[in-house]
């Protein structure tokens, strides 16, 4: 039998058990509420992410179904219209009812984004007009269509990527209008070298100068001695066989490390058409190729200068620096450059009264020019220079008499 102490313990235990159970339930509830408070936002974000993933999966499933539907429609259309022809397939053409030729499909599709390529892709073979022998009828004269085929064959063979002249030389002069109408119809007329785009800030009078081409060097070799800088202006007279925009002047690079400063000017008679600073830095890494004679420095003009056909302009250069430059020898009086689009340009060189440093036809600086051929309509746009001339640099870059107009 329990004593008084044990009885007290039992009574206390019996009285405490409900309280402890109630306390445990309270703590568990508080802990659950706190856990929900902590995990609730994360759980909501996870639920939102799951919903977004489900929506994306549904959209992807819809897109896949639409793609498969479009693919099936394409195959149906291809079967309906004879399918896409193979590149080596031979196509027979009846040209104007006067001549029949056979051409590879790939030749007709050489210019992939042209109407001619689309017409002969194979998708529309069943709809093309054919004669009684099954040859596709071309409603143009052989005199204009055959030169186009020959040009496409040259492109296929890698002989030409663009015609030197448009229309090609083999097109008779009395048929050029008809040839151009045909090439426009088939989407084969190449873009002009200068495209009218007034919104282009870098253009000359609103004309984008593309493509820009470098003329061949007028010198056939390099001199045994180096060319001195800082003793006067180098100048040469230049004229061109066509209206061109001069975009840069090519110089022989310096042969010593350091900074070189000066100016470049272009004159038409006594009038200064263009003038700008020339500043460039020669680093040690540049000298290895420069000593071999392969390095040139191009002064890109701030504003292109128009050279009118047959007009002589003086290109004048003055440089100061710590060293000398490579000099040209065996100079030619004329060089011919092709711009790959609008034909050939002949640059003729002559001695300039503005030269003070020995540059002439036979030897010196200024071996070449960078240019772009201008479109015929450019003659109406005004002056040779379409931007305000650049301000003068400090006098220590050059003696003032170097810019005299006499």
GROMACS .gro file of C-alpha atoms in nm, residues 97-292:
model
  196
   97UNK     CA    1   0.929   3.016 -13.064
   98UNK     CA    2   1.267   3.067 -13.235
   99UNK     CA    3   1.511   2.843 -13.049
  100UNK     CA    4   1.494   2.542 -12.820
  101UNK     CA    5   1.762   2.477 -12.557
  102UNK     CA    6   1.815   2.243 -12.262
  103UNK     CA    7   1.919   2.389 -11.925
  104UNK     CA    8   1.982   2.235 -11.585
  105UNK     CA    9   1.723   2.333 -11.327
  106UNK     CA   10   2.002   2.446 -11.093
  107UNK     CA   11   2.119   2.700 -11.356
  108UNK     CA   12   1.774   2.855 -11.373
  109UNK     CA   13   1.764   2.866 -10.991
  110UNK     CA   14   2.114   3.016 -10.945
  111UNK     CA   15   1.975   3.343 -10.802
  112UNK     CA   16   1.773   3.181 -10.526
  113UNK     CA   17   1.552   3.480 -10.439
  114UNK     CA   18   1.459   3.564 -10.799
  115UNK     CA   19   1.126   3.512 -10.971
  116UNK     CA   20   1.303   3.290 -11.225
  117UNK     CA   21   1.422   3.055 -10.948
  118UNK     CA   22   1.076   3.043 -10.797
  119UNK     CA   23   0.918   2.971 -11.135
  120UNK     CA   24   1.152   2.679 -11.204
  121UNK     CA   25   1.181   2.545 -10.848
  122UNK     CA   26   0.963   2.250 -10.950
  123UNK     CA   27   0.663   2.350 -10.744
  124UNK     CA   28   0.492   2.514 -11.040
  125UNK     CA   29   0.601   2.284 -11.322
  126UNK     CA   30   0.246   2.171 -11.398
  127UNK     CA   31   0.128   2.531 -11.438
  128UNK     CA   32   0.405   2.648 -11.672
  129UNK     CA   33   0.307   2.721 -12.032
  130UNK     CA   34   0.447   2.448 -12.261
  131UNK     CA   35   0.451   2.387 -12.635
  132UNK     CA   36   0.327   2.071 -12.807
  133UNK     CA   37   0.661   1.900 -12.736
  134UNK     CA   38   0.645   1.974 -12.363
  135UNK     CA   39   0.913   2.246 -12.366
  136UNK     CA   40   0.849   2.541 -12.135
  137UNK     CA   41   0.770   2.848 -12.344
  138UNK     CA   42   0.973   3.166 -12.274
  139UNK     CA   43   0.805   3.473 -12.417
  140UNK     CA   44   1.128   3.665 -12.483
  141UNK     CA   45   1.366   3.681 -12.777
  142UNK     CA   46   1.667   3.444 -12.775
  143UNK     CA   47   1.884   3.754 -12.834
  144UNK     CA   48   1.812   3.873 -12.480
  145UNK     CA   49   1.737   3.547 -12.298
  146UNK     CA   50   2.047   3.352 -12.404
  147UNK     CA   51   2.294   3.612 -12.267
  148UNK     CA   52   2.114   3.579 -11.933
  149UNK     CA   53   2.150   3.201 -11.942
  150UNK     CA   54   2.520   3.235 -12.022
  151UNK     CA   55   2.567   3.468 -11.727
  152UNK     CA   56   2.385   3.226 -11.493
  153UNK     CA   57   2.608   2.945 -11.618
  154UNK     CA   58   2.916   3.157 -11.542
  155UNK     CA   59   2.785   3.214 -11.190
  156UNK     CA   60   2.726   2.841 -11.144
  157UNK     CA   61   3.082   2.770 -11.260
  158UNK     CA   62   3.226   3.034 -11.028
  159UNK     CA   63   3.347   3.245 -11.320
  160UNK     CA   64   3.144   3.546 -11.210
  161UNK     CA   65   2.951   3.647 -10.901
  162UNK     CA   66   2.816   3.967 -11.057
  163UNK     CA   67   2.834   4.114 -11.405
  164UNK     CA   68   3.106   4.368 -11.476
  165UNK     CA   69   2.857   4.561 -11.687
  166UNK     CA   70   2.479   4.555 -11.689
  167UNK     CA   71   2.340   4.462 -11.932
  168UNK     CA   72   2.622   4.219 -12.022
  169UNK     CA   73   2.846   4.315 -12.314
  170UNK     CA   74   2.705   4.044 -12.544
  171UNK     CA   75   2.363   4.215 -12.544
  172UNK     CA   76   2.336   4.434 -12.857
  173UNK     CA   77   2.288   4.803 -12.780
  174UNK     CA   78   1.953   4.812 -12.961
  175UNK     CA   79   1.822   4.531 -12.736
  176UNK     CA   80   1.936   4.658 -12.397
  177UNK     CA   81   1.599   4.808 -12.310
  178UNK     CA   82   1.427   4.476 -12.384
  179UNK     CA   83   1.698   4.289 -12.188
  180UNK     CA   84   1.650   4.511 -11.883
  181UNK     CA   85   1.273   4.463 -11.904
  182UNK     CA   86   1.326   4.085 -11.908
  183UNK     CA   87   1.577   4.088 -11.619
  184UNK     CA   88   1.339   4.302 -11.412
  185UNK     CA   89   1.055   4.060 -11.491
  186UNK     CA   90   1.258   3.764 -11.367
  187UNK     CA   91   1.403   3.951 -11.068
  188UNK     CA   92   1.759   3.913 -11.197
  189UNK     CA   93   1.866   4.276 -11.228
  190UNK     CA   94   2.158   4.325 -10.986
  191UNK     CA   95   2.136   4.610 -10.735
  192UNK     CA   96   2.310   4.932 -10.844
  193UNK     CA   97   2.646   5.021 -10.693
  194UNK     CA   98   2.492   5.328 -10.530
  195UNK     CA   99   2.144   5.303 -10.382
  196UNK     CA  100   1.924   5.606 -10.316
  197UNK     CA  101   1.854   5.601  -9.941
  198UNK     CA  102   1.821   5.957  -9.803
  199UNK     CA  103   1.784   5.830  -9.444
  200UNK     CA  104   2.144   5.698  -9.435
  201UNK     CA  105   2.359   5.953  -9.245
  202UNK     CA  106   2.689   5.815  -9.381
  203UNK     CA  107   2.576   5.858  -9.740
  204UNK     CA  108   2.700   6.116  -9.989
  205UNK     CA  109   2.406   6.340 -10.070
  206UNK     CA  110   2.173   6.054  -9.971
  207UNK     CA  111   2.352   5.795 -10.187
  208UNK     CA  112   2.498   5.490 -10.012
  209UNK     CA  113   2.843   5.423 -10.156
  210UNK     CA  114   2.855   5.046 -10.209
  211UNK     CA  115   3.053   4.856 -10.303
  212UNK     CA  116   3.370   5.049 -10.214
  213UNK     CA  117   3.672   4.936 -10.414
  214UNK     CA  118   4.047   4.995 -10.389
  215UNK     CA  119   4.229   5.076 -10.711
  216UNK     CA  120   4.553   4.887 -10.786
  217UNK     CA  121   4.875   5.050 -10.669
  218UNK     CA  122   5.023   5.274 -10.937
  219UNK     CA  123   5.372   5.160 -10.830
  220UNK     CA  124   5.523   4.832 -10.948
  221UNK     CA  125   5.792   4.811 -10.674
  222UNK     CA  126   5.936   4.976 -10.365
  223UNK     CA  127   6.239   5.205 -10.357
  224UNK     CA  128   6.567   5.107 -10.198
  225UNK     CA  129   6.560   5.415  -9.975
  226UNK     CA  130   6.290   5.516  -9.730
  227UNK     CA  131   6.062   5.817  -9.785
  228UNK     CA  132   6.110   6.111  -9.550
  229UNK     CA  133   5.821   6.282  -9.373
  230UNK     CA  134   5.788   6.641  -9.254
  231UNK     CA  135   5.989   6.806  -9.533
  232UNK     CA  136   5.692   6.912  -9.744
  233UNK     CA  137   5.371   6.800  -9.908
  234UNK     CA  138   5.341   6.492 -10.124
  235UNK     CA  139   5.092   6.554 -10.405
  236UNK     CA  140   4.976   6.392 -10.726
  237UNK     CA  141   4.717   6.483 -10.988
  238UNK     CA  142   4.436   6.230 -11.040
  239UNK     CA  143   4.151   6.203 -11.291
  240UNK     CA  144   3.899   5.923 -11.350
  241UNK     CA  145   3.726   5.787 -11.658
  242UNK     CA  146   3.387   5.788 -11.483
  243UNK     CA  147   3.207   5.986 -11.214
  244UNK     CA  148   3.322   5.833 -10.885
  245UNK     CA  149   3.309   5.913 -10.514
  246UNK     CA  150   3.651   5.898 -10.350
  247UNK     CA  151   3.605   5.746 -10.004
  248UNK     CA  152   3.969   5.700  -9.900
  249UNK     CA  153   4.331   5.767  -9.995
  250UNK     CA  154   4.589   5.486  -9.962
  251UNK     CA  155   4.937   5.566  -9.823
  252UNK     CA  156   5.251   5.360  -9.773
  253UNK     CA  157   5.274   5.297  -9.399
  254UNK     CA  158   5.555   5.440  -9.185
  255UNK     CA  159   5.860   5.228  -9.096
  256UNK     CA  160   5.927   5.350  -8.741
  257UNK     CA  161   5.727   5.309  -8.420
  258UNK     CA  162   5.549   5.623  -8.307
  259UNK     CA  163   5.270   5.869  -8.370
  260UNK     CA  164   5.227   6.038  -8.707
  261UNK     CA  165   5.022   6.351  -8.760
  262UNK     CA  166   4.936   6.570  -9.053
  263UNK     CA  167   4.661   6.645  -9.300
  264UNK     CA  168   4.514   6.538  -9.632
  265UNK     CA  169   4.357   6.776  -9.882
  266UNK     CA  170   4.195   6.751 -10.225
  267UNK     CA  171   4.196   7.048 -10.463
  268UNK     CA  172   4.018   7.126 -10.787
  269UNK     CA  173   4.234   7.397 -10.935
  270UNK     CA  174   4.268   7.665 -10.666
  271UNK     CA  175   3.956   7.549 -10.481
  272UNK     CA  176   3.998   7.333 -10.171
  273UNK     CA  177   3.736   7.058 -10.202
  274UNK     CA  178   3.830   6.854  -9.893
  275UNK     CA  179   4.066   6.882  -9.596
  276UNK     CA  180   4.106   6.674  -9.278
  277UNK     CA  181   4.350   6.563  -9.009
  278UNK     CA  182   4.560   6.249  -9.050
  279UNK     CA  183   4.661   6.081  -8.723
  280UNK     CA  184   4.782   5.724  -8.680
  281UNK     CA  185   4.999   5.515  -8.452
  282UNK     CA  186   5.258   5.258  -8.568
  283UNK     CA  187   5.320   4.977  -8.315
  284UNK     CA  188   5.614   4.731  -8.310
  285UNK     CA  189   5.385   4.452  -8.432
  286UNK     CA  190   5.314   4.655  -8.747
  287UNK     CA  191   5.675   4.676  -8.860
  288UNK     CA  192   5.728   4.311  -8.961
  289UNK     CA  193   5.478   4.331  -9.246
  290UNK     CA  194   5.556   4.694  -9.325
  291UNK     CA  195   5.924   4.617  -9.393
  292UNK     CA  196   5.808   4.351  -9.635
   0.00000   0.00000   0.00000
